[in-house]
Short mmCIF file of C-alpha atoms and ligand atoms in Angstrom, two decimals:
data_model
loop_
_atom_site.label_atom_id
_atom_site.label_comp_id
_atom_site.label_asym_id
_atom_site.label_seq_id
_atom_site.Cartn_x
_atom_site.Cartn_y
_atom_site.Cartn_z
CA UNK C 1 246.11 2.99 -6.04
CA UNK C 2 247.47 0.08 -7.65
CA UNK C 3 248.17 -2.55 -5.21
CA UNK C 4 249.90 -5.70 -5.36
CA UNK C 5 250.93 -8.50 -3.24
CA UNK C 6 253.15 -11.00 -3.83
CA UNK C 7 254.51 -13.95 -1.00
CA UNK C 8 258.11 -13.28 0.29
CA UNK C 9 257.93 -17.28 1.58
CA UNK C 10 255.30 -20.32 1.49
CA UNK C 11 253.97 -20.30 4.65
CA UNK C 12 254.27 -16.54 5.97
CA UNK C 13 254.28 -12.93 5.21
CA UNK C 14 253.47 -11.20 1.97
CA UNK C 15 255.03 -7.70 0.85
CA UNK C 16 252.30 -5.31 -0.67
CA UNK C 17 253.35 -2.60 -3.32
CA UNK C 18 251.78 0.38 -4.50
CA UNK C 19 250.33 1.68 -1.75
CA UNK C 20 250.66 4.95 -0.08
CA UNK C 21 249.35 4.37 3.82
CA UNK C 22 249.76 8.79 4.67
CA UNK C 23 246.55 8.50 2.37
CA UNK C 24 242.63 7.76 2.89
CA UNK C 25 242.77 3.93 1.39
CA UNK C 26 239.55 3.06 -0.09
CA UNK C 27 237.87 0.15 1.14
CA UNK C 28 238.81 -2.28 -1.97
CA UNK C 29 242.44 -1.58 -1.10
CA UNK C 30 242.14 -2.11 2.37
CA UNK C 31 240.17 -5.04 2.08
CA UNK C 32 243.10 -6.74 -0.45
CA UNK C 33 245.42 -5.62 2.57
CA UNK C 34 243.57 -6.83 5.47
CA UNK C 35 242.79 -10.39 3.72
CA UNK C 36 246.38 -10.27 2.83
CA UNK C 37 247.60 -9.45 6.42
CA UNK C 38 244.79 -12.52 8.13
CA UNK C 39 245.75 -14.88 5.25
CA UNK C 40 249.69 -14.76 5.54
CA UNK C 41 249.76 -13.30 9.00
CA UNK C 42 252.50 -10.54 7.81
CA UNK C 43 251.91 -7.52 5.51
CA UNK C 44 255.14 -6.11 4.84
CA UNK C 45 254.92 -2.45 2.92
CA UNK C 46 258.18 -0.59 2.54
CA UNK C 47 259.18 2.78 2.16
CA UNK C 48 256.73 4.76 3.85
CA UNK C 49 256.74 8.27 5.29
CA UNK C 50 253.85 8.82 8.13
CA UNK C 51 253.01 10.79 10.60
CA UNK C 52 251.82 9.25 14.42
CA UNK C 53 248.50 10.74 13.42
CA UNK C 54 249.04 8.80 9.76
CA UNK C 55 250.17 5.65 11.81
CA UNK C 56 246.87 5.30 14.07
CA UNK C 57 244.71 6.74 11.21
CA UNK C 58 245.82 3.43 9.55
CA UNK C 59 245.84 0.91 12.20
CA UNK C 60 241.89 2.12 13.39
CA UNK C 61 241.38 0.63 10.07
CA UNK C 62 242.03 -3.17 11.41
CA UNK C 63 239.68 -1.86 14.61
CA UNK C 64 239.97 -0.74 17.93
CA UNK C 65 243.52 0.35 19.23
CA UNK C 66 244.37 -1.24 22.58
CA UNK C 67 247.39 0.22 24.78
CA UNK C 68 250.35 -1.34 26.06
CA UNK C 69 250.48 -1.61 30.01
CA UNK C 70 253.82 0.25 30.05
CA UNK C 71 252.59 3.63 29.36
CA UNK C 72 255.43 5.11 30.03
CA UNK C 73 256.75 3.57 26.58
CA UNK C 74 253.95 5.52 24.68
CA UNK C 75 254.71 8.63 23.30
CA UNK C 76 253.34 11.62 25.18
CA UNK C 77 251.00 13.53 22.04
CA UNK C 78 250.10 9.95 20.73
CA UNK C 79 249.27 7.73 23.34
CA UNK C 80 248.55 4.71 21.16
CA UNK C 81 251.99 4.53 19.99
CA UNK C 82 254.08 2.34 21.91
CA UNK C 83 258.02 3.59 21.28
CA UNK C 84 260.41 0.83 20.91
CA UNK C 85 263.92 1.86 21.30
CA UNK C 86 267.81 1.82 22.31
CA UNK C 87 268.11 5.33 22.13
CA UNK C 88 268.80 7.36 25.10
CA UNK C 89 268.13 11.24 25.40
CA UNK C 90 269.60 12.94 28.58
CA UNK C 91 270.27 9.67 30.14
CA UNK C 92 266.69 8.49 29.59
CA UNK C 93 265.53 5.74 27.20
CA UNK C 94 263.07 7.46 24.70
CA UNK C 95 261.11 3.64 24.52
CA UNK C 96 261.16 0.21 25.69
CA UNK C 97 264.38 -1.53 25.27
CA UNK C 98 264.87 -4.92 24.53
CA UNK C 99 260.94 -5.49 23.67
CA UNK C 100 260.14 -8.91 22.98
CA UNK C 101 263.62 -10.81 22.72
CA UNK C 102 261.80 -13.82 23.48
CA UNK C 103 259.33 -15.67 20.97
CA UNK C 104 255.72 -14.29 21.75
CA UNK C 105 252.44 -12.98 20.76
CA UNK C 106 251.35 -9.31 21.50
CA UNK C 107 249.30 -9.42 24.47
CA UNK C 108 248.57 -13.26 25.01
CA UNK C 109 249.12 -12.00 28.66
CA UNK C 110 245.63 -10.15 28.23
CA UNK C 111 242.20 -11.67 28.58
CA UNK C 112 241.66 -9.77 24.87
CA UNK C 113 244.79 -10.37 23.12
CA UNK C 114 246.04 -8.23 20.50
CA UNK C 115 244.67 -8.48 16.46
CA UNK C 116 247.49 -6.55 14.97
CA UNK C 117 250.75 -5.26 16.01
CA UNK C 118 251.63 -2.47 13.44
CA UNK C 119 255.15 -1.13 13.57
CA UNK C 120 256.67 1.59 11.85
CA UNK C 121 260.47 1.67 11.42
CA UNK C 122 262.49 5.26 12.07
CA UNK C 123 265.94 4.27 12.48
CA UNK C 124 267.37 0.81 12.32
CA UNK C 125 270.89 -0.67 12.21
CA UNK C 126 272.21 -1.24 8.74
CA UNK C 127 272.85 -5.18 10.35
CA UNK C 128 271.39 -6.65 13.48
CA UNK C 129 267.78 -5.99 14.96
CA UNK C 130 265.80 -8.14 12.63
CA UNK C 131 262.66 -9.49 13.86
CA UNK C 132 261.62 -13.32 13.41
CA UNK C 133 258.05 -14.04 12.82
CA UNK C 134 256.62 -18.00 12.86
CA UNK C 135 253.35 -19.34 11.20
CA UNK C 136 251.50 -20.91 14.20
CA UNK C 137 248.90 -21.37 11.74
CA UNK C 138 251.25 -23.98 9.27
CA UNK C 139 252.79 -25.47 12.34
CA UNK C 140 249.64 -26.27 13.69
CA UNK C 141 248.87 -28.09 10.43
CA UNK C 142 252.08 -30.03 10.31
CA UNK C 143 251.26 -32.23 13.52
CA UNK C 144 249.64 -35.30 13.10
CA UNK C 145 245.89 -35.11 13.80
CA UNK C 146 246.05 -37.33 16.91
CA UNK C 147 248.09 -34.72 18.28
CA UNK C 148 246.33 -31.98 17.19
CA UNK C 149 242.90 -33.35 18.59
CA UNK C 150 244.68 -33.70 21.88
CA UNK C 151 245.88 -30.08 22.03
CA UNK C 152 242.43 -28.77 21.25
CA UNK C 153 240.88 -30.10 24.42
CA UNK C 154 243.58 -27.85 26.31
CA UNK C 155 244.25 -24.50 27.91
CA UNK C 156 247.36 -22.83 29.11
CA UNK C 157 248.11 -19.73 31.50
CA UNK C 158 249.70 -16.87 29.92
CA UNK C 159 251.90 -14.66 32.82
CA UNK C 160 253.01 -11.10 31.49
CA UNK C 161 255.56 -11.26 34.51
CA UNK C 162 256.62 -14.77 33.41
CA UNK C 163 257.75 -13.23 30.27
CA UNK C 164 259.02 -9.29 31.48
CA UNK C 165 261.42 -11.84 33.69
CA UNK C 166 263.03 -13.33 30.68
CA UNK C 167 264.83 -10.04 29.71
CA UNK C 168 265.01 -8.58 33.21
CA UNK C 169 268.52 -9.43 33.72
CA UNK C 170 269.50 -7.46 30.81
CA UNK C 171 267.59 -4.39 31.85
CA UNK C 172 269.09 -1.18 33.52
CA UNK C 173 267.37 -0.38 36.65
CA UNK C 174 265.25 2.56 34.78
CA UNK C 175 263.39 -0.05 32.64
CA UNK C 176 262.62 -2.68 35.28
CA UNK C 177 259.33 -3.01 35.31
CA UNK C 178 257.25 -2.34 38.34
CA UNK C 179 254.18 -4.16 40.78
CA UNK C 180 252.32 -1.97 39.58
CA UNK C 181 252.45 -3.18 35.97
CA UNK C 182 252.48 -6.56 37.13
CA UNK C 183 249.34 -5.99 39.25
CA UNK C 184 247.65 -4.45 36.18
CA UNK C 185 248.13 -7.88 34.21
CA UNK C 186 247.11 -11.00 36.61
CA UNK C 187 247.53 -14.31 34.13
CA UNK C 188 245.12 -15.32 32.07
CA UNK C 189 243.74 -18.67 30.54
CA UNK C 190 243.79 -19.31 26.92
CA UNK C 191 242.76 -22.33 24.58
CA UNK C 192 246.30 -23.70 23.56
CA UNK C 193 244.94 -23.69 19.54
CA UNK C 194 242.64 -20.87 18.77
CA UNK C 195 240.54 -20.01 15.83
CA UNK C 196 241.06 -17.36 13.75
CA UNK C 197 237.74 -15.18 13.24
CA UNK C 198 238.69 -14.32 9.65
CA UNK C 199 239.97 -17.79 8.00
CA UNK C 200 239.08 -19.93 10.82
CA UNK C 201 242.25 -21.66 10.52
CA UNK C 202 243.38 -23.14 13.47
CA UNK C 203 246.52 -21.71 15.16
CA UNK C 204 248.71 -22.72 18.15
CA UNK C 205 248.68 -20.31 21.22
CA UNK C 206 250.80 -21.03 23.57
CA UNK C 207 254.03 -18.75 22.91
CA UNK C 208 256.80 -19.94 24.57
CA UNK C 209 257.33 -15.90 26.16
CA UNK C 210 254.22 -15.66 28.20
CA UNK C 211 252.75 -19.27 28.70
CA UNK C 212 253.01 -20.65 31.67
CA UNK C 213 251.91 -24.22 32.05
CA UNK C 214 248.98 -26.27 30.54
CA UNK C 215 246.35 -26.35 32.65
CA UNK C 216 245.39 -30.25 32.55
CA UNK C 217 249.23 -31.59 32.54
CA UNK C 218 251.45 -32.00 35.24
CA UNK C 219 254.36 -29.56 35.41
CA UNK C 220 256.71 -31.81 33.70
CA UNK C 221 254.46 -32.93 31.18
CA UNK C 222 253.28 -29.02 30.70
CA UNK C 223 257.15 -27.96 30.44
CA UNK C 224 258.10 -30.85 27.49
CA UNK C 225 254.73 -29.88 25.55
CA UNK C 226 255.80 -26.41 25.78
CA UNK C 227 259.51 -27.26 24.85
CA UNK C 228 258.43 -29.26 21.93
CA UNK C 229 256.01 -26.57 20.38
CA UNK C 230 258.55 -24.02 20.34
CA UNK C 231 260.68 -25.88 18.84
CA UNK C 232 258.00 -27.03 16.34
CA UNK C 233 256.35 -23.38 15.56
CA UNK C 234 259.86 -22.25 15.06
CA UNK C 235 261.33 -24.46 12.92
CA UNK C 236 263.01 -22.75 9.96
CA UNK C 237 260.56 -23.69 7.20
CA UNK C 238 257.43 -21.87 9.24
CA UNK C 239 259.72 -18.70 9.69
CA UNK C 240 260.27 -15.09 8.16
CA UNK C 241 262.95 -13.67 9.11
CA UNK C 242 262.89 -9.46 8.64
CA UNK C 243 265.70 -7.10 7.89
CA UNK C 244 264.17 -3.89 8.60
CA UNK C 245 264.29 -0.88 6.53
CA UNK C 246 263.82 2.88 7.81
CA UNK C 247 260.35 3.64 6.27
CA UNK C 248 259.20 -0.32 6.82
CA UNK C 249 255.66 -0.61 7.97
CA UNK C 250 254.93 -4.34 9.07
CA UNK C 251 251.46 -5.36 10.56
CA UNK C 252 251.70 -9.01 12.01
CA UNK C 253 248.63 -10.92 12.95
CA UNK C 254 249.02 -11.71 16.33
CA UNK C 255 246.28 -14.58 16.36
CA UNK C 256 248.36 -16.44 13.56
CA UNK C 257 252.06 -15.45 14.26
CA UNK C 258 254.92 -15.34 16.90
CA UNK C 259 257.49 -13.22 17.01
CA UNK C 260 260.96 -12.52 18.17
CA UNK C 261 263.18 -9.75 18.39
CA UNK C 262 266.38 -10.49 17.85
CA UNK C 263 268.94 -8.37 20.45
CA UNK C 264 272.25 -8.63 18.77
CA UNK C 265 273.49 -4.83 17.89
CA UNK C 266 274.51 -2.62 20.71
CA UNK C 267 273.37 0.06 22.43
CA UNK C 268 275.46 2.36 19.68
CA UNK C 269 273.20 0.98 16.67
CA UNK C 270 270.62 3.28 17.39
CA UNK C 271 266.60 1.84 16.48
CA UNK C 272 263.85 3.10 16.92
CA UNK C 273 260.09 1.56 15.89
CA UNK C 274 256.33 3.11 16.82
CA UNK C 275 253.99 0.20 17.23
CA UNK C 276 249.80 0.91 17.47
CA UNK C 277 248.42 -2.83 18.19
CA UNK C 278 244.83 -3.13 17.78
CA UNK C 279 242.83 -5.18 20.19
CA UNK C 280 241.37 -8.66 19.31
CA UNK C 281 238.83 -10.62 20.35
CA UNK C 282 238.14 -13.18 23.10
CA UNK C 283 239.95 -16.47 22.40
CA UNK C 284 236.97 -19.10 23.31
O1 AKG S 1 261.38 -4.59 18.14
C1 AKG S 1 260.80 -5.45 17.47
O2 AKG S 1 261.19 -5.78 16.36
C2 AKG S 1 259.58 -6.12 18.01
C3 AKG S 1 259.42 -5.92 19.48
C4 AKG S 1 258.14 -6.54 19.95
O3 AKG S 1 258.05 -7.69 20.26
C5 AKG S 1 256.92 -5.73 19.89
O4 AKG S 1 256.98 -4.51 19.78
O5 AKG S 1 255.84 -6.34 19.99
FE1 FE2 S 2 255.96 -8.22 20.54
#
């Protein structure tokens, strides 16, 4: 295979070419992928035809798979794929709904949180759905260093019930998620900037979906510093914005990037995306 990559903006993502991912890569073209993918924190590679076996076969290339806590959202003959969907089939949603309309990282709510998040697009609307992903890696940069030494004596609490309750209003009563779930997923303490394993950039972690406070501020002061980071990470110049394509396969580093799903097609524009997300590593 001939493989090239080329930036689609400054600070985030990169779109590979010539690649076939139903194939055996060799381990030169994975590796130009997978420093690609931790460089840029999104590997964007269109028009792809796989298989759920084909899908997993490539994400256990990053490392091990981890599973979402809504199993119920996996599909049945592929358990690593998480389904992410509108659609409806005999009155049931085939996937999770509204997943992740709320800036985030994969599984910050986890003691391990996710590496990569690998989605594979199926259907999508031919306008709306796009997904937002922001360089926590360049924003992180952009503060001034008497900031930045300040952050990196913190830690913040990540709540996977805090976040689940910023959609829950817009949830049917089938997808409401239960104790259960909740009980599987107690919060968590994270460094607020981690370090990536593979660049050892520094990166801010504290996405504004799952974090709950800073441990070492008061409330009020934990609430503004959270405020203000969002704002920061997401300014416009620190984010790629997707259109998605059916055939789209985009792996986002989860240790470098946020993302948002953006909800603004109905329920009639159907979409539907597998996701395998392979676990990480501890964050301290
Ligand atoms: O549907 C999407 O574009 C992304 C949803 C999401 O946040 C996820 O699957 O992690
Ligand atoms: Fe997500």
């Amino acid at each position: 295979m001939n493989v090239s990559v080329k930036p689609l903006t400054p600070h985030i993502a990169v779109e590979a070419r010539g690649v076939d991912l139903s194939k055996a890569l060799g381990d030169n073209v994975f590796k130009t992928l997978y420093d690609a993918f931790a460089k840029h924190s999104i590997l964007l590679i269109r028009d792809q035809k796989l298989t759920p076996e084909q899908h997993v076969a490539f994400a256990e290339r990053f490392g091990e798979l981890d599973r979402h806590v809504l199993t119920e959202n996996s599909l049945p003959e592929q358990p690593e794929i998480f389904v992410v969907s509108n659609i409806k089939e005999k009155g049931k949603f085939i996937g999770r709904a509204k997943a992740g309309w709320f800036w985030h990282s994969d599984f910050s709510y986890q003691e391990i949180p996710a590496q990569a998040s690998i989605m594979h697009t199926l259907e999508c609307p031919d306008v709306g759905g796009d997904t937002m992903f922001a360089s926590a890696g360049a924003a992180f940069d952009a503060l001034s260093p008497t900031l930045q030494r300040f952050l990196e004596k913190l830690t913040a609490i990540h709540d996977f019930q805090l976040g689940s309750s910023r959609v829950q209003n817009k949830l049917n009563k089938q997808q409401l998620i239960k104790k259960k779930h909740f009980d599987d997923r107690p919060p968590v303490s994270h460094p607020v900037v981690r370090i990536h394993p593979d660049t050892g950039r520094k990166t801010l972690f504290v996405d504004p979906g799952y974090t709950d406070y800073i441990e070492q501020l008061t409330r009020e002061e934990s609430d503004n510093m959270i405020n203000y980071l969002a704002r920061h990470v997401t300014q416009p110049e620190f984010v790629y914005r997707h259109h998605w394509e059916p055939g789209d396969v985009l792996c986002w580093d989860n240790r470098g990037a946020w993302h948002c799903a953006i909800g603004d097609y109905s329920d009639d524009d159907r979409r539907l995306m597998h996701r395998v997300t392979v676990k990480g590593t501890a964050t301290s």
